[in-house]
Amino acid sequence: MIRAGHFAKGRVGALARASKAVSVLPRGVRLYSYQARPDTSEKETIVKLLYNIGSKKEVEQYLRHFSSVESQKFAVIKVGGAVISDDLATLASALTFLTRVGLYPIVVHGAGPQLNKRLEAAKIEARYEDGIRITDGQTLAIAREVFASENRKLVEALERLGTRARPITGGVFVADYLNREKYDRVGKIYSVNREVVESSIRAGCLPILTSLAETPDGQILNVNADIAAGELARVLEPLKIVYLNEKNGLYHGTTGKRIETIHLDEEYEDLLKEPWVRYGTKLKLKEIKELLDTLPRSSSVAIISAEHLHKELFTHSGAGTLIMRGHRLFSKQDLAEVDSDRLRALLMEHDPSIASGETTAASYWQHLAALKKEGGRYWIYGDEPYQVAAVVMRKPGQNIAVVDKFVASKAAVLGNITDNAWKLITRDHPQLVWSVPRADDNLSWHFERADGSWAVGDNIVFWYGVEDWKQISELLTSKFNAQNTTSSSVPSGTRAYSTMARRTIARNSAPMGRRSYSTGSSSGSPLRVGLIGARGFTGRELIKLIDGHPRFELSYVSSRELAGKPVPNYTKAQLSHVNLSAQQVGDLAKAGRQAVDVWILALPNNVAAPFVAEINTATAQVSVDQQPIVVDLSADYRFDATGQWAYGLPELHRSELKTNMTGRIANPGCYATGSQLGLAPLLPYLDQSRLPSVFGVSGYSGAGTKPSPKNDPEFLRDNLIPYAPVNHIHEREIGHSLTRMSHPQHPFTTNNPIRVQFSPHVAPFFQGISLTLHVPLCQSMTAKDMLEVFREFYQNEKLVHVTESAPLVRDNAGKHYAVVGGFAVPPHSEGGLAELANRRAVLNVTLDNLLKGAATQAIQNMNIAVGIDEYTGIPTPDEPTMSPN
């Protein structure tokens, strides 16, 4: 059995654990700025962001790896001029997160596109020879201005985010003329003044360098930024040399797919023979090989976009193209052809069965010899220093090879040698099968490489290159001694889930006579839920709610980023994330509610449509009572005009939800939920000639997990960020949905819809929403009148509380209900415009954006849709939590 915990795809990716930032600061780097004022909430949020990008284990592993060297040996990052001009905010945010965990990359930037633009404006022709810019006096003068300007832009962008940065436009690179007659003022670097860079890091500042160099007598020379970054790397010998570009890596010229890894010792010569490797690509590869040949084997090159820098640096899955020297790999079919002592040492350290003494290397050698004697075959794979080893075997009469062992040292994991070995194995064996314990820490490595998987007991069986379900069924039966399996059954006693895209998965049938839409109490058979999009904060809350729900249970938890990792906060069963495509969801949906009762789509806007289309197509012939429920948490179907989708705000649209026959529910937005709860009771009193105004403030969890200033606690400290001041999607949603639910006696129709003014803001707290509503009235009301109107409107609602005093967001965070209160009206004025302006109501609404604004509301809608009590599985206190006045 393969133990996946002993290797993983050697890549890296996101921020890093802020709670350990102080302890991992490189030697010689002092605390400064935000670090002098530790903030628990800041640490917590960076931890949450990190663990949404990669597992705790892999993030901390790479963080320790990077912080084990001196600060200047972490990374040299070369930034192309196009990145500064087109993606400055993303770049600054990415670099800022690195400093938050005590990592100080050295940035060298170019400015090619900007220089070309300035030269064109000055009517100076840009001339090149052998791909090198000919730099005369006029060109150099403009180049110095451009470099200084772009350098200043990056430094200022960093400082706006609270990151100290030092502009270094000279004094680092010493050069001589490359060829004065041919290229004019172009330099060839022969010396690097590292003290200028190191002094910046010692002062707690990110060094931001231009690639301009000087001769010993002070003449400025132009140097390509890639070359300058390479020369700096030769002197500092960093762990990483990163080239940022907008393409996010190198792409295969034939397949068009991104190349994830290149091991130069093994692949370089064959790569240069590829017909698509020519011109700039060939030159780039040669330059990188020449650079890495002069550096320690621990150094590597990454080609990545600014947006995915963290994922490349701190996760196993990576995001761009990783290039390293690696080692040559071997494949042997006889134990006598390998160094058995070194192989034994590797197995004794990293193979659990041998390391624990359960068996010995000698016994395993005997097992391999017996297999060969019986007519079987085995292959031993490894690298020259024996950092990774795999054993693949095939018994007599077997067509599918079994990966029996795959172990690797930490160096092989960090060096991504495991991936290279896997490429060699799959080249030799078009069909493979292997098994891994379900509790393994690094299941994602296997999920990413497998074509399919099946959970059986405490293990997961993976296969590669096997498309025939009969083969898979026989394989499962023989491997686990279970009952014979067919395409409509699973091994006895197993819980089945799969990631295979090329077949339809059928689960065991529901109990005979089971009604699909229960009308009884919360007791009854489990209702199976498939959650698509589990990475975000809302996905996490949904998992917690389903874990505590007496009827719902998770069958599938899908996340592209987290595939293979255990599902946290779920205790009903041991589940791992899978990565289900829209087609796979459609395959499962063909079985209707025999496979999944409810699908939750917790995806970003404009992503749900392919999943919905596949479900609709797959269930077109399924009877109405067997149609799965679909709850979409994005905005994609909130404006549906076909009548297929019910709007899932139960307090205002309960009858629509209960009579909806399609089982399609559009979950409202968080701001839209609170705003409508505050406006709906006042619809009969609205002055249609004036617009209601909503001032909204949300915690930064509402900005999602992708790093940005809107979820950066340091940028938010003592700050409030306004955004989308007009035409926010929730602004449109509020008016659209209130218009739909307004009664005939109200003056609002589709031809005369309700419109609102909405101003959203992000605040320094993590979760929760506070709304202040100004509502123009057509008649005078007192605060007491308003209180009574709201109490009557929500008197039977368990998830909306009405209070006289203004609710506070801190009281509502982590709660499943909304609170409306703080009713006020301006002093009465006699006549004219003053009276009209003062004829308005003011009130406050608070709710948790992740709960009643998202996850709790989804559970509420699911309960209604399957016919059980609306509040099943949702805490419903009689009174809200209120801080004393």
PDB file of C-alpha atoms in Angstrom, residues 743-833:
ATOM      1  CA  HIS A 743     -48.561  43.262  -3.017  1.00  0.00           C
ATOM      2  CA  PRO A 744     -51.041  44.654  -5.557  1.00  0.00           C
ATOM      3  CA  GLN A 745     -51.891  47.545  -3.240  1.00  0.00           C
ATOM      4  CA  HIS A 746     -48.271  48.690  -3.346  1.00  0.00           C
ATOM      5  CA  PRO A 747     -47.359  51.165  -6.118  1.00  0.00           C
ATOM      6  CA  PHE A 748     -44.528  48.944  -7.442  1.00  0.00           C
ATOM      7  CA  THR A 749     -44.563  46.696 -10.511  1.00  0.00           C
ATOM      8  CA  THR A 750     -42.067  45.363 -13.027  1.00  0.00           C
ATOM      9  CA  ASN A 751     -42.741  48.523 -15.013  1.00  0.00           C
ATOM     10  CA  ASN A 752     -42.291  50.669 -11.918  1.00  0.00           C
ATOM     11  CA  PRO A 753     -39.770  48.696  -9.858  1.00  0.00           C
ATOM     12  CA  ILE A 754     -38.399  49.573  -6.463  1.00  0.00           C
ATOM     13  CA  ARG A 755     -34.973  51.162  -6.651  1.00  0.00           C
ATOM     14  CA  VAL A 756     -32.503  51.668  -3.825  1.00  0.00           C
ATOM     15  CA  GLN A 757     -29.219  53.442  -3.267  1.00  0.00           C
ATOM     16  CA  PHE A 758     -26.647  51.069  -1.766  1.00  0.00           C
ATOM     17  CA  SER A 759     -23.163  51.963  -0.493  1.00  0.00           C
ATOM     18  CA  PRO A 760     -21.081  48.938   0.621  1.00  0.00           C
ATOM     19  CA  HIS A 761     -17.941  49.115   2.767  1.00  0.00           C
ATOM     20  CA  VAL A 762     -15.427  46.646   4.218  1.00  0.00           C
ATOM     21  CA  ALA A 763     -14.402  46.974   7.881  1.00  0.00           C
ATOM     22  CA  PRO A 764     -11.568  45.532  10.027  1.00  0.00           C
ATOM     23  CA  PHE A 765     -13.720  42.850  11.705  1.00  0.00           C
ATOM     24  CA  PHE A 766     -13.902  39.326  10.261  1.00  0.00           C
ATOM     25  CA  GLN A 767     -17.583  38.450   9.926  1.00  0.00           C
ATOM     26  CA  GLY A 768     -20.888  40.213  10.280  1.00  0.00           C
ATOM     27  CA  ILE A 769     -22.850  42.969   8.558  1.00  0.00           C
ATOM     28  CA  SER A 770     -24.238  46.252   9.867  1.00  0.00           C
ATOM     29  CA  LEU A 771     -26.750  48.160   7.753  1.00  0.00           C
ATOM     30  CA  THR A 772     -28.168  51.629   8.298  1.00  0.00           C
ATOM     31  CA  LEU A 773     -31.286  52.260   6.210  1.00  0.00           C
ATOM     32  CA  HIS A 774     -32.869  55.636   5.402  1.00  0.00           C
ATOM     33  CA  VAL A 775     -36.375  55.000   4.069  1.00  0.00           C
ATOM     34  CA  PRO A 776     -38.468  57.848   2.572  1.00  0.00           C
ATOM     35  CA  LEU A 777     -42.066  57.647   3.748  1.00  0.00           C
ATOM     36  CA  CYS A 778     -45.296  58.762   2.143  1.00  0.00           C
ATOM     37  CA  GLN A 779     -46.771  59.596   5.556  1.00  0.00           C
ATOM     38  CA  SER A 780     -45.461  60.562   8.956  1.00  0.00           C
ATOM     39  CA  MET A 781     -44.596  57.802  11.441  1.00  0.00           C
ATOM     40  CA  THR A 782     -43.119  57.716  14.916  1.00  0.00           C
ATOM     41  CA  ALA A 783     -40.338  55.393  16.078  1.00  0.00           C
ATOM     42  CA  LYS A 784     -42.959  53.563  18.140  1.00  0.00           C
ATOM     43  CA  ASP A 785     -45.142  53.117  15.065  1.00  0.00           C
ATOM     44  CA  MET A 786     -42.231  51.576  13.216  1.00  0.00           C
ATOM     45  CA  LEU A 787     -41.406  49.243  16.082  1.00  0.00           C
ATOM     46  CA  GLU A 788     -44.973  47.933  16.095  1.00  0.00           C
ATOM     47  CA  VAL A 789     -45.038  47.514  12.309  1.00  0.00           C
ATOM     48  CA  PHE A 790     -41.871  45.407  12.406  1.00  0.00           C
ATOM     49  CA  ARG A 791     -42.921  43.345  15.425  1.00  0.00           C
ATOM     50  CA  GLU A 792     -46.184  42.455  13.747  1.00  0.00           C
ATOM     51  CA  PHE A 793     -44.490  41.672  10.419  1.00  0.00           C
ATOM     52  CA  TYR A 794     -41.903  39.291  11.951  1.00  0.00           C
ATOM     53  CA  GLN A 795     -43.906  37.990  14.943  1.00  0.00           C
ATOM     54  CA  ASN A 796     -43.692  34.335  13.861  1.00  0.00           C
ATOM     55  CA  GLU A 797     -40.190  34.379  12.422  1.00  0.00           C
ATOM     56  CA  LYS A 798     -37.538  32.533  14.423  1.00  0.00           C
ATOM     57  CA  LEU A 799     -34.587  33.916  12.464  1.00  0.00           C
ATOM     58  CA  VAL A 800     -35.532  37.604  12.565  1.00  0.00           C
ATOM     59  CA  HIS A 801     -35.556  39.441  15.881  1.00  0.00           C
ATOM     60  CA  VAL A 802     -36.945  42.961  16.331  1.00  0.00           C
ATOM     61  CA  THR A 803     -35.485  45.147  19.081  1.00  0.00           C
ATOM     62  CA  GLU A 804     -36.068  48.700  20.199  1.00  0.00           C
ATOM     63  CA  SER A 805     -32.370  49.531  20.558  1.00  0.00           C
ATOM     64  CA  ALA A 806     -29.881  49.466  17.699  1.00  0.00           C
ATOM     65  CA  PRO A 807     -28.293  46.010  17.223  1.00  0.00           C
ATOM     66  CA  LEU A 808     -24.501  45.653  17.236  1.00  0.00           C
ATOM     67  CA  VAL A 809     -22.578  43.601  14.724  1.00  0.00           C
ATOM     68  CA  ARG A 810     -20.407  42.014  17.428  1.00  0.00           C
ATOM     69  CA  ASP A 811     -23.522  40.603  19.109  1.00  0.00           C
ATOM     70  CA  ASN A 812     -24.692  39.061  15.850  1.00  0.00           C
ATOM     71  CA  ALA A 813     -21.416  37.560  14.586  1.00  0.00           C
ATOM     72  CA  GLY A 814     -21.614  33.777  14.707  1.00  0.00           C
ATOM     73  CA  LYS A 815     -25.419  33.831  15.153  1.00  0.00           C
ATOM     74  CA  HIS A 816     -27.927  32.397  12.717  1.00  0.00           C
ATOM     75  CA  TYR A 817     -30.530  35.162  12.886  1.00  0.00           C
ATOM     76  CA  ALA A 818     -30.867  38.773  11.755  1.00  0.00           C
ATOM     77  CA  VAL A 819     -31.732  41.616  14.121  1.00  0.00           C
ATOM     78  CA  VAL A 820     -33.707  44.732  13.128  1.00  0.00           C
ATOM     79  CA  GLY A 821     -33.884  47.713  15.480  1.00  0.00           C
ATOM     80  CA  GLY A 822     -32.699  51.210  16.330  1.00  0.00           C
ATOM     81  CA  PHE A 823     -35.833  52.813  14.863  1.00  0.00           C
ATOM     82  CA  ALA A 824     -35.717  56.585  14.574  1.00  0.00           C
ATOM     83  CA  VAL A 825     -37.372  59.446  12.704  1.00  0.00           C
ATOM     84  CA  PRO A 826     -36.158  63.053  12.293  1.00  0.00           C
ATOM     85  CA  PRO A 827     -37.877  65.838  14.249  1.00  0.00           C
ATOM     86  CA  HIS A 828     -41.124  66.985  12.687  1.00  0.00           C
ATOM     87  CA  SER A 829     -40.953  70.018  10.377  1.00  0.00           C
ATOM     88  CA  GLU A 830     -43.875  72.082   9.183  1.00  0.00           C
ATOM     89  CA  GLY A 831     -44.410  72.241   5.428  1.00  0.00           C
ATOM     90  CA  GLY A 832     -42.244  72.502   2.346  1.00  0.00           C
ATOM     91  CA  LEU A 833     -39.082  70.668   1.449  1.00  0.00           C
TER      92      LEU A 833
END
